[in-house]
Coordinates of C-alpha atoms and ligand atoms in Angstrom, one line a residue:
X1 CA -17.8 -0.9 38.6
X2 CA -15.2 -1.9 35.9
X3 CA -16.9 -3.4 33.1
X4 CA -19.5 -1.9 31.2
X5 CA -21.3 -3.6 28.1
X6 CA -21.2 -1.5 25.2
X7 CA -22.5 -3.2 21.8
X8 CA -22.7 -6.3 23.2
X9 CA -18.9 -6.8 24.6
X10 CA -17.6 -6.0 28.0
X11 CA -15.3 -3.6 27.9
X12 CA -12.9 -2.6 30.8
X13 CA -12.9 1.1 32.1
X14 CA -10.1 1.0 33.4
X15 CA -6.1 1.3 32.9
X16 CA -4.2 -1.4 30.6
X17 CA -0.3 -1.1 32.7
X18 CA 2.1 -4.0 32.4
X19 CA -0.7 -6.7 31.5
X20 CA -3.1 -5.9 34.1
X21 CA -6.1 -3.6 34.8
X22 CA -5.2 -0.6 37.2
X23 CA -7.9 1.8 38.0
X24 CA -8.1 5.4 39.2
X25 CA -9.0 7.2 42.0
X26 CA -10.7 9.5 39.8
X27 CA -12.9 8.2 36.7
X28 CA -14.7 10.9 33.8
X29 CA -17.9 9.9 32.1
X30 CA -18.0 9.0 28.6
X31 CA -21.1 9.7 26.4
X32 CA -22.2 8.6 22.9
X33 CA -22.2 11.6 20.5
X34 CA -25.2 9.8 18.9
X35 CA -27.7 10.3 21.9
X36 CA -25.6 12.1 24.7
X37 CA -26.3 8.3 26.4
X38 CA -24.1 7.8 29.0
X39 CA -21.3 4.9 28.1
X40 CA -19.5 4.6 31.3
X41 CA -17.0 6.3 34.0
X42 CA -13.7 5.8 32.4
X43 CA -10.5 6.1 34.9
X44 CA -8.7 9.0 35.0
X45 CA -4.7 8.6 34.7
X46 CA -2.7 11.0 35.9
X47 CA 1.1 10.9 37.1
X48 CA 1.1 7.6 39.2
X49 CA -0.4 5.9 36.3
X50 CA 2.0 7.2 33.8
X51 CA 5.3 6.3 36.3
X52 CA 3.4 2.4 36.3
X53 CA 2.9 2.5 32.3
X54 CA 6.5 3.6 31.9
X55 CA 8.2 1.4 34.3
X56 CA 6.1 -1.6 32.9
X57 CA 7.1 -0.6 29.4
X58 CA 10.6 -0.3 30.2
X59 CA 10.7 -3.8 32.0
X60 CA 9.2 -5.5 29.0
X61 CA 11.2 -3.6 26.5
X62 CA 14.4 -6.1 26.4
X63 CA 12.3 -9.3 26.3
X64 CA 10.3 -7.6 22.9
X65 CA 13.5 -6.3 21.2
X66 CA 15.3 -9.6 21.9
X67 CA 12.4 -11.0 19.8
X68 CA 13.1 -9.8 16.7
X69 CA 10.8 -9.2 13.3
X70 CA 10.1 -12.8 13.2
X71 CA 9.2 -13.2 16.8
X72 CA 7.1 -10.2 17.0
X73 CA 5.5 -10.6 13.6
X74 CA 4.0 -14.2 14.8
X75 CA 2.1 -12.3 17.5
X76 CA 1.4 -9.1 15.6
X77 CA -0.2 -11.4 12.9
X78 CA -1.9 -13.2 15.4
X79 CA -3.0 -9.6 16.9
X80 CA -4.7 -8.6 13.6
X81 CA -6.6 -12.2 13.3
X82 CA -8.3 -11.2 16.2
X83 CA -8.7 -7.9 15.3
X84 CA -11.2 -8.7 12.0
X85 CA -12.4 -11.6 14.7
X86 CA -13.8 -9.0 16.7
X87 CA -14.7 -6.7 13.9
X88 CA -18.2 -6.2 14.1
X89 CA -17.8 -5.6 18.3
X90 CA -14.9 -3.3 17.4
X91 CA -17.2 -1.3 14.4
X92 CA -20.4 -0.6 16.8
X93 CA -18.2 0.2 20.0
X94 CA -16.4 2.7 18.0
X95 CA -19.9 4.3 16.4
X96 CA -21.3 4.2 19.7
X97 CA -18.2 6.1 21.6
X98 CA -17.4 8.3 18.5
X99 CA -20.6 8.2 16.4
X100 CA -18.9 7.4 12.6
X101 CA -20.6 5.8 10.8
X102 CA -21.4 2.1 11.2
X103 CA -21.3 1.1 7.7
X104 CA -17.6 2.8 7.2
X105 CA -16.4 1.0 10.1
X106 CA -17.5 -2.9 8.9
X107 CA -16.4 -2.1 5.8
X108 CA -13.0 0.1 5.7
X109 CA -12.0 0.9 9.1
X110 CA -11.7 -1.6 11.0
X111 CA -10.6 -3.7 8.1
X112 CA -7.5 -1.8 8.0
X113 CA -7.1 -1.7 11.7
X114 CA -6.2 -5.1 11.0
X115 CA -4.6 -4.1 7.7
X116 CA -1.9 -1.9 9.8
X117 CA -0.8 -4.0 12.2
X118 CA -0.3 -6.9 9.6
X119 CA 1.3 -4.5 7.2
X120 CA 3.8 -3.0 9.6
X121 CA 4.8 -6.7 10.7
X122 CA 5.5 -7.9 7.3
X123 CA 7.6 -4.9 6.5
X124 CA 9.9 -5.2 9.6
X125 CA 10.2 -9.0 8.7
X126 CA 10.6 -8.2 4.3
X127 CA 11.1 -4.8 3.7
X128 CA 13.1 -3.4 6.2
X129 CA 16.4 -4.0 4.2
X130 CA 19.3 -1.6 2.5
X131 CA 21.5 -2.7 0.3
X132 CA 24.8 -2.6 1.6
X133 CA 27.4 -0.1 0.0
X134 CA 31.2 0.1 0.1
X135 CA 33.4 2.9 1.2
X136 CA 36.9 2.4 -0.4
X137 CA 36.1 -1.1 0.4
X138 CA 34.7 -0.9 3.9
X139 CA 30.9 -1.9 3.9
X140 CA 28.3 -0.1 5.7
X141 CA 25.5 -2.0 7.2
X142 CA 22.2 -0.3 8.3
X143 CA 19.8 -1.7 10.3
X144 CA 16.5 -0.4 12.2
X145 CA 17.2 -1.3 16.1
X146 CA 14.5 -0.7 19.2
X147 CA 14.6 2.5 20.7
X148 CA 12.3 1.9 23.9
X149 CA 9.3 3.4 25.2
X150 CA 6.9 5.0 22.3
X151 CA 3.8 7.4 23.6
X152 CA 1.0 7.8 21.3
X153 CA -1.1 10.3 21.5
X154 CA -4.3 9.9 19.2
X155 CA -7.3 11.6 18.4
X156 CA -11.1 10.9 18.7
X157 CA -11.9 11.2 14.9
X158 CA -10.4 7.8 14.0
X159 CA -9.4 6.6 16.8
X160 CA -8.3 2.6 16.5
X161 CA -7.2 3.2 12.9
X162 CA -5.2 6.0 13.9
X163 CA -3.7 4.8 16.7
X164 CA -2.8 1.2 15.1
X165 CA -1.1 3.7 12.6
X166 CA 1.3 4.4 15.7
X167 CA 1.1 0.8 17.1
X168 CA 2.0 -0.9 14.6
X169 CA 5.3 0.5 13.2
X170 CA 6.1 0.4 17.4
X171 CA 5.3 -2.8 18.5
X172 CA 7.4 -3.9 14.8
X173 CA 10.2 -1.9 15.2
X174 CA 10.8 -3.7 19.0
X175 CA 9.2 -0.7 20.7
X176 CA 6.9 -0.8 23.4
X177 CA 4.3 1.2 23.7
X178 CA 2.2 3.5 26.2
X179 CA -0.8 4.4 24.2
X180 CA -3.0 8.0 25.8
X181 CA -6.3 7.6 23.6
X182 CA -8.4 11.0 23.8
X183 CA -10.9 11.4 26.3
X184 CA -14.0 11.2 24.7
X185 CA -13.0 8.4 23.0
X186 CA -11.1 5.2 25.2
X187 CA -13.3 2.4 24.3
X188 CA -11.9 0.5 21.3
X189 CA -8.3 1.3 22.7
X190 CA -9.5 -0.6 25.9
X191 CA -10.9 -3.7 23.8
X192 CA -8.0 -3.7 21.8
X193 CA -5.8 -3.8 24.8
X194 CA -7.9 -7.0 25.5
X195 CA -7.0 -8.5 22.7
X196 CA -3.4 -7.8 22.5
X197 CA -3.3 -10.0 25.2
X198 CA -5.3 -12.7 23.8
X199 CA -2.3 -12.7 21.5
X200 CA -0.1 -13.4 23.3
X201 CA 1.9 -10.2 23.4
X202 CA 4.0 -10.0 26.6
X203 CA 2.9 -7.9 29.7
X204 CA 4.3 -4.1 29.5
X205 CA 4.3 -4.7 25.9
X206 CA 1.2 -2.4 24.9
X207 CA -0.1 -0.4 27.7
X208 CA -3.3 2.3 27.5
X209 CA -3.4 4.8 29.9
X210 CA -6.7 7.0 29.6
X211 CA -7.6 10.1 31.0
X212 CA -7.3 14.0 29.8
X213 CA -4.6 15.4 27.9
X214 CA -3.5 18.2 30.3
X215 CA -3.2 15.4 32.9
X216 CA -1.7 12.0 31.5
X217 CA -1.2 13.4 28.3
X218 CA 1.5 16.0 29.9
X219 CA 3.0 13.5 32.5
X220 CA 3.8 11.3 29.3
X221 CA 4.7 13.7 27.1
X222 CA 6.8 15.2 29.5
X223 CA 8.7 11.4 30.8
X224 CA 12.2 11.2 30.6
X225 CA 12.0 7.3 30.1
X226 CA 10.5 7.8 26.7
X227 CA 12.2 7.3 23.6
X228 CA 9.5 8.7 21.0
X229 CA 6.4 10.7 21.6
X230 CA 3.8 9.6 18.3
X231 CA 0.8 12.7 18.3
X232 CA -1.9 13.0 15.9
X233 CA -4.1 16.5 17.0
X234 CA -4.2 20.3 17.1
X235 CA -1.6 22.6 16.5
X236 CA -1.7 24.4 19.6
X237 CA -1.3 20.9 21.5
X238 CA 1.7 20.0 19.4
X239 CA 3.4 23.3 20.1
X240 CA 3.0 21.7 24.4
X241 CA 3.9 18.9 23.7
X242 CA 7.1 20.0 21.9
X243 CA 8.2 22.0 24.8
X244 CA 7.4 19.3 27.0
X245 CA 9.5 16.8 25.0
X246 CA 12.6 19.8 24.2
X247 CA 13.4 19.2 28.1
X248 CA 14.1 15.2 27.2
X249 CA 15.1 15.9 23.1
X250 CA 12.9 13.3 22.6
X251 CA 12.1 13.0 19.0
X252 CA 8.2 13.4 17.3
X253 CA 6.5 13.0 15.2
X254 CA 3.7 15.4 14.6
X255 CA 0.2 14.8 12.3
X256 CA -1.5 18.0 12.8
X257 CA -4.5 19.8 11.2
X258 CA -5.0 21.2 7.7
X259 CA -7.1 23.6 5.5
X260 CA -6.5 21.5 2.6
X261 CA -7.2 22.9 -1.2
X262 CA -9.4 21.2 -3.6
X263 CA -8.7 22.7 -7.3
X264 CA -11.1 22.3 -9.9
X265 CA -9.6 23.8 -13.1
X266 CA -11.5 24.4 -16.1
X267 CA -10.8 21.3 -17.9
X268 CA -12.5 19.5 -14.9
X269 CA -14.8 16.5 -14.9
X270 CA -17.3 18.5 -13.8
X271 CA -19.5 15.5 -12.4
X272 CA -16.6 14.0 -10.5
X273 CA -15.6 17.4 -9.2
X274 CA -18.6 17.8 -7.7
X275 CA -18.6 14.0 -6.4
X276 CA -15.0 14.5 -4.5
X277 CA -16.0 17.9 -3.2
X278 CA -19.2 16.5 -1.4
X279 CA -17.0 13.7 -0.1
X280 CA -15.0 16.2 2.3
X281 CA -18.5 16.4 4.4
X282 CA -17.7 12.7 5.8
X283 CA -17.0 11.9 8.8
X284 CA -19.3 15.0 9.4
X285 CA -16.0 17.2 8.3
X286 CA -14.2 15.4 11.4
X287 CA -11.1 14.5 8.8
X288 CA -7.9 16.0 9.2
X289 CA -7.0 15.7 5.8
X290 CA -10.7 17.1 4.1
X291 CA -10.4 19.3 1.8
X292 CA -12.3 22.2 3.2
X293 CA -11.2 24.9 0.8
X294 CA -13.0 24.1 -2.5
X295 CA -11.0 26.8 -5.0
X296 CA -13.2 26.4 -9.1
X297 CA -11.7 28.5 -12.0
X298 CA -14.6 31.1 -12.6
X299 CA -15.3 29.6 -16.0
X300 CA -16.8 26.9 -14.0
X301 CA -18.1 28.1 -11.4
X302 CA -21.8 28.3 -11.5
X303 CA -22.1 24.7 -13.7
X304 CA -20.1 23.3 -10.5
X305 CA -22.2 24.7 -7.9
X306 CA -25.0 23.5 -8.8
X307 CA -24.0 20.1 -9.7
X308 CA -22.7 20.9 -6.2
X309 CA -25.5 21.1 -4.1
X310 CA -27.3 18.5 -6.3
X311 CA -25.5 16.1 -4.8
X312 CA -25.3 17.7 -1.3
X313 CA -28.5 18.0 -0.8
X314 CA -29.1 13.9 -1.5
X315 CA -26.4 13.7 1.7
X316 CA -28.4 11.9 4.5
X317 CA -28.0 13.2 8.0
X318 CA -28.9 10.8 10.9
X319 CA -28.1 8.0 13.0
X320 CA -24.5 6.7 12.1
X321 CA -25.9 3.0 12.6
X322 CA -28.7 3.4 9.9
X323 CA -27.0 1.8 7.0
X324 CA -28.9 4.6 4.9
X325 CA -26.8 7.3 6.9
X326 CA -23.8 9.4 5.2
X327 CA -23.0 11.7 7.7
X328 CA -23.5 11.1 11.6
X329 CA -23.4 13.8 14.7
X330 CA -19.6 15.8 15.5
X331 CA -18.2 14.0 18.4
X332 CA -18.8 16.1 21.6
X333 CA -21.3 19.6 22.7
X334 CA -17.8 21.0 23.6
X335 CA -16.9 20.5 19.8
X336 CA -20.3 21.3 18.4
X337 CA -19.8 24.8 20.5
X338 CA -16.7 25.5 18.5
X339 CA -18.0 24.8 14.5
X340 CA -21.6 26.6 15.7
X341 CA -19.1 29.9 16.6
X342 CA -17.2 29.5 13.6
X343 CA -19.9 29.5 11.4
X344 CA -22.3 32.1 13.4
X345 CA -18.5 34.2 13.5
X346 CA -18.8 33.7 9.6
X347 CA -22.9 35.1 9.2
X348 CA -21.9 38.0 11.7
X349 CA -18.9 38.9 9.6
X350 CA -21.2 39.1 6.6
X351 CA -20.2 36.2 4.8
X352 CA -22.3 34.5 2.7
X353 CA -23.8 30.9 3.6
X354 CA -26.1 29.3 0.8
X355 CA -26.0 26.0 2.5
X356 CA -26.4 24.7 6.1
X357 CA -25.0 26.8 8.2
X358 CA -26.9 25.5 11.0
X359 CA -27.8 22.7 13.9
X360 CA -30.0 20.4 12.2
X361 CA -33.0 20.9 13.9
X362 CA -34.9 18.0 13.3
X363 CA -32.4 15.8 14.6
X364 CA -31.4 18.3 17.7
X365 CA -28.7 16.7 19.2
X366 CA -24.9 17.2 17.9
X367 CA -26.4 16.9 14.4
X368 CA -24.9 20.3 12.2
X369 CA -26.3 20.6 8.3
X370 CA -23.5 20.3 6.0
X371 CA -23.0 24.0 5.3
X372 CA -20.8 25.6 2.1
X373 CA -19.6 29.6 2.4
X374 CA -19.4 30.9 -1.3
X375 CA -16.3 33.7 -1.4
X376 CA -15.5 34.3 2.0
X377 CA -13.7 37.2 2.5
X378 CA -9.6 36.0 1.9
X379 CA -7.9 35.9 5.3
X380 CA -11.3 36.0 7.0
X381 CA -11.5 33.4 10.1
X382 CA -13.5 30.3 8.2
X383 CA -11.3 30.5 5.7
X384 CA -8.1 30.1 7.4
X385 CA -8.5 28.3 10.5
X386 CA -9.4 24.3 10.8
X387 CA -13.2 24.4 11.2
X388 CA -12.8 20.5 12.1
X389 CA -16.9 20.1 10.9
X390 CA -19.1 20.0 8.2
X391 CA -17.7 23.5 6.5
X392 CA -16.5 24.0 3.0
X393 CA -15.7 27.3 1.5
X394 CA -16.4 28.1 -2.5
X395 CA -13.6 30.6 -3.9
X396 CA -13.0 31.3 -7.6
X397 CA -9.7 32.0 -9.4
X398 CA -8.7 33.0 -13.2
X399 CA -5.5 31.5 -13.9
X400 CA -3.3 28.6 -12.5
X401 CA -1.3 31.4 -11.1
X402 CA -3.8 32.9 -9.0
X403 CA -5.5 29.1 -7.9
X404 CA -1.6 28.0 -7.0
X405 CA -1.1 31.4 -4.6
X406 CA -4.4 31.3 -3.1
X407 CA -3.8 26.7 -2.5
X408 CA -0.9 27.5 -0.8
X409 CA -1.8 30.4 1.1
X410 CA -2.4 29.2 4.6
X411 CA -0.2 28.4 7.5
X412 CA -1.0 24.3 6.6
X413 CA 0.2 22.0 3.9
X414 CA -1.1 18.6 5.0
X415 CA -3.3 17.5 1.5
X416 CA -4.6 18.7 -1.8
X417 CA -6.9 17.7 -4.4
X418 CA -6.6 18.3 -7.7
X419 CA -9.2 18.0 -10.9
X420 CA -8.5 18.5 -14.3
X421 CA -9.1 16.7 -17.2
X422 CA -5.2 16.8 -18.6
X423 CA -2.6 15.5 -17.4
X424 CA 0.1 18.5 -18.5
X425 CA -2.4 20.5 -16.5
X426 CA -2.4 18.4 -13.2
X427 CA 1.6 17.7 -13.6
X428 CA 2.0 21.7 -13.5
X429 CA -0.3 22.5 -10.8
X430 CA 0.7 19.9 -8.1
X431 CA 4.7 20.6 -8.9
X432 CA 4.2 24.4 -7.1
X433 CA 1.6 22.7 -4.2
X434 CA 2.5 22.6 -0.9
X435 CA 1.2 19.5 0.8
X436 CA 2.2 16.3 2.2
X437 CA -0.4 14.3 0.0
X438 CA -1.4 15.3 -3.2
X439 CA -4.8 13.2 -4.8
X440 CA -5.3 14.1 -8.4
X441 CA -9.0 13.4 -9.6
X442 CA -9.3 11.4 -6.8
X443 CA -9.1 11.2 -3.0
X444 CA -8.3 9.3 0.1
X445 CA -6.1 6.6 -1.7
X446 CA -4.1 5.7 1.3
X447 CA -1.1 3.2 0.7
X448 CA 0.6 2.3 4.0
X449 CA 4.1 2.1 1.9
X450 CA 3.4 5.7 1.0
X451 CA 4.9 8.6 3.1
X452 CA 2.4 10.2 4.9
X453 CA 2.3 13.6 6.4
X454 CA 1.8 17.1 6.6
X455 CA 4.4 20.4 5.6
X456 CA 4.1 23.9 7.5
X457 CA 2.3 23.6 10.0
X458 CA 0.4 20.5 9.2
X459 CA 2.9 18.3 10.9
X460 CA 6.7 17.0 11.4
X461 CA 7.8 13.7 9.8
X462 CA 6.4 11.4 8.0
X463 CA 4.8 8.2 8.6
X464 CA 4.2 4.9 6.2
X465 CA 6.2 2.0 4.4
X466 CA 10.5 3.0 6.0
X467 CA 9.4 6.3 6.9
X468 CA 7.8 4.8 10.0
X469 CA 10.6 3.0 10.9
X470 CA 12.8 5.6 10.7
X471 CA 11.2 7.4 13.2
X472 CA 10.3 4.5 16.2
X473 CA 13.7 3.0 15.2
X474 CA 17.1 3.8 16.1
X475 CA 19.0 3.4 12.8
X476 CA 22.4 1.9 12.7
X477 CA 25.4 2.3 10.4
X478 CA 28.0 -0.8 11.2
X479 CA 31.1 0.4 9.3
X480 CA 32.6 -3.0 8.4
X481 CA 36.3 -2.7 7.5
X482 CA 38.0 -4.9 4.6
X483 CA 41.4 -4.9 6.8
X484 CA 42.7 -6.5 10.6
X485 CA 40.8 -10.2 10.2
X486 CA 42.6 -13.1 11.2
X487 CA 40.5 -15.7 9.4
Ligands
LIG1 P1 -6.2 18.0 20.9 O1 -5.0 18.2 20.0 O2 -6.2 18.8 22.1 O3 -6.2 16.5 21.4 C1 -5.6 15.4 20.8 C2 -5.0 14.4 21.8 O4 -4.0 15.1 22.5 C3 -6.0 13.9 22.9 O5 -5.6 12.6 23.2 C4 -5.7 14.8 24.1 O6 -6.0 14.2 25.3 C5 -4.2 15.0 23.9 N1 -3.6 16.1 24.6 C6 -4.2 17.3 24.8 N2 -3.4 18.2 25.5 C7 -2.2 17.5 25.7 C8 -1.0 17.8 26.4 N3 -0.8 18.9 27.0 N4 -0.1 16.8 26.5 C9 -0.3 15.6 25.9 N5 -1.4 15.3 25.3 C10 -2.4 16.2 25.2 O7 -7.5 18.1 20.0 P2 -9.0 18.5 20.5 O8 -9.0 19.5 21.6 O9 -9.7 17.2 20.8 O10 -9.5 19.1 19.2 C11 -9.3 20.5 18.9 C12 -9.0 20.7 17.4 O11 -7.9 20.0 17.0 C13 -10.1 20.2 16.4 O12 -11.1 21.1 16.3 C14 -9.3 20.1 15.2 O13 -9.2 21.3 14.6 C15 -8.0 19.6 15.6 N6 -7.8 18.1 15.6 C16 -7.1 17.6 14.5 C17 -7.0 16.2 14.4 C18 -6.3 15.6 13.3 O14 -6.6 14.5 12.9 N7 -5.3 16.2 12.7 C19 -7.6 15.3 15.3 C20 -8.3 16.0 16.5 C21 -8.4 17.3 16.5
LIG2 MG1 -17.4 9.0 23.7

């Protein structure tokens, strides 16, 4: 069987390759995080499937580029029409196969799943310029030409918005694209596939091929007919999939994890402190850039806590298609295994949990409380590695000094937030910060012109606005001499 109905749409479970359906020898199941349900036998790529995608992508590569902005930004627009068309389908097939929540997804995600698409389009078609500047009066032209086959490699915590951060800056730039969705997470890439074509994007255009990442994640990674490998993950996966792409020199471009800072100084709004902090349990702490480290100057401390876990302790836990709901189930038992033994690691360590630090009984299930550590011990395992769940540490500092050492002391640099109630104070503080995205009194402001990405270890590039095309794009210099014309 190759259709299942999930949320009221049928969605294929098999291969997107060159404009057609291709299935597997082999398929995987694919549950819901919600209930452990069982959504459907997904097929399993693996090297053949990879050697089709590529050899569609490359066939339909010419026909794209030879397009241009204009071209492709008619179907691109058309593409995120149906997009917010399809919205509510796309919003309860991603809860169901991810378990987010529903309301988030009608109302911001898949929103700006249509959002990047269009925005990448229109930048291609009116953004995408440089001024022309002389050289002892030769004139250098740039411009942002296709570079060929893109593989994207995406995550399960987001997955359509941030795979259509990949697809389209791709699909603009004249790329085409092989999309690998993560495992436990294929069915919104699948319907999306769907509707590319309903656009009327050309076969080999946009290709999904699903399956695990050790199998037609590594044949991708590893193709010698690819021009860019896109990854949003792990660490350790980046560090394979750099040595798989070192063999081709095929550029990435790498949006990795984080154990992001969030600073409340002294002259903090206490009450808004306390609000941003409790927002880095959403997405039940599934959120690369969440700020997981919460770091108060002592003065402050115990007014913060327990404005703190006030507000915490409203958070509702439960189904993530209850409307009341503000933080859902962790994606998979595999990945519930891994936060339960960092946080039983933690207690048997003998650090101190006044929060959570527990399945949620009642609900059984993949449901974990939201759970804070106060002062773990520094350079103790929850404090240093990516929990990738509903755990935030409590640490205290005296001076801006000792707050900047102790932000910037991990092996990450992917976000920070900062609250103060003066601006001197804030300028100061995030001039020393390492991160790729600083939010001061504020968080997840995300504008797609904005450069986007992580330092250290958090990542390599940067994505957003040029940035992105920079990366899918081979950029041009056209050296345009003043002399030897014979008009
Ligand atoms: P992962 O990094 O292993 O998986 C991400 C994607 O990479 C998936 O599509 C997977 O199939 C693919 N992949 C895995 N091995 C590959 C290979 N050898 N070649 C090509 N593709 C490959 O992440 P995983 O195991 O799902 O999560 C582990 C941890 O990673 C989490 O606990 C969290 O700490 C972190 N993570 C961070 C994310 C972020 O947004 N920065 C997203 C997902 C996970
Ligand atoms: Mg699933």
């Amino acid at each position: 069987m190759s259709f299942i109905e999930v949320a009221g749409a049928r969605i294929d479970t098999r291969h997107y390759i060159g404009g057609v359906r291709v299935a597997s020898a082999e398929t995987y199941t694919n549950t819901s995080p919600i209930d452990g349900s069982f959504l459907g036998e997904i097929s399993r790529g693996t090297d053949a499937e990879i050697e089709l995608a590529v050899a569609a992508a490359r066939k339909a590569f010419k026909g794209w580029a030879d397009l241009g902005p204009v071209g492709r930004g008619e179907l691109l627009m058309r593409l995120a029409e149906l997009v917010e068309e399809n919205l509510e389908t796309l919003a309860q097939l991603e809860t169901m196969d991810n378990g987010s929540l529903l309301r988030s997804h009608r109302r911001g995600v898949m929103p700006r799943v249509a959002m990047n698409i269009r925005f990448f389009a229109d930048w291609a078609i009116n953004h995408l310029k440089h001024e022309p500047f002389e050289t002892r009066g030769h004139s250098n032209n740039i411009s942002w030409d296709p570079s060929g086959v893109c593989a994207l490699i995406t995550p399960w915590n987001a997955p359509l918005m941030l795979a259509t951060w990949k697809i389209g800056p791709a699909l603009a730039s004249g790329d085409t694209v092989i999309l690998k969705p993560a495992e436990w997470t294929p069915l919104s890439a699948s319907y999306f596939a769907d509707l590319t074509k309903q656009a009327g994007i050309p076969d080999g255009v946009f290709n999904v091929v699903q399956g695990f990442g050790k199998e037609a994640g590594a044949a991708l990674v590893a193709h010698p007919g690819i021009s860019r490998i896109s990854f949003t993950g792990s660490v350790p996966t980046a560090k394979v999939i750099a040595r798989a792409a070192a063999d081709n020199l095929t550029p990435v471009s790498f949006e990795l994890g984080g154990k992001s800072p969030l600073l409340v100084f002294e002259d903090a709004d206490l009450d808004l402190a306390a609000e941003l902090a409790v927002e880095q349990y959403d997405n039940a702490g599934q959120v690369c850039l969440s700020g997981t480290r919460i770091l108060v100057h002592e003065d402050v401390a115990d007014e913060f806590a327990v404005k703190f876990r006030e507000r915490a302790s409203k958070i509702k836990q439960g189904d993530p298609r209850d409307p009341e709901t503000d933080i859902g189930p962790q994606i998979h038992q595999v990945h519930f295994d891994r936060i339960k033994g960092f946080v039983d690691r933690a207690k048997a360590d003998g650090q101190e949990i006044i929060m959570g630090g527990e399945p949620n009984a009642e609900l059984g299930g993949l449901f974990f409380k939201p759970t804070l550590v106060k002062n773990p011990t520094p350079g103790s395992e929850i404090v240093t590695a990516e929990v990738f769940g509903p755990v935030l540490c409590m640490q205290t500092f005296s001076s801006d000094e000792e707050a900047l050492e102790m932000a910037n002391g991990t092996e990450f640099g992917l976000a920070a937030v900062v609250v103060s109630g003066h601006r001197e104070h804030a300028d100061k503080i995030t001039k020393d910060l390492v991160a790729g995205t600083i939010w001061v009194n504020c968080f997840f402001v995300r504008d797609l012109r904005a450069p986007f990405g992580g330092s250290r270890k958090s990542g390599v590039g940067r994505e957003g606005g040029n940035w992105s095309f920079d990366f899918y794009a081979d950029v041009k210099n056209t050296v345009v001499s003043p002399n030897g014309w014979k008009e």
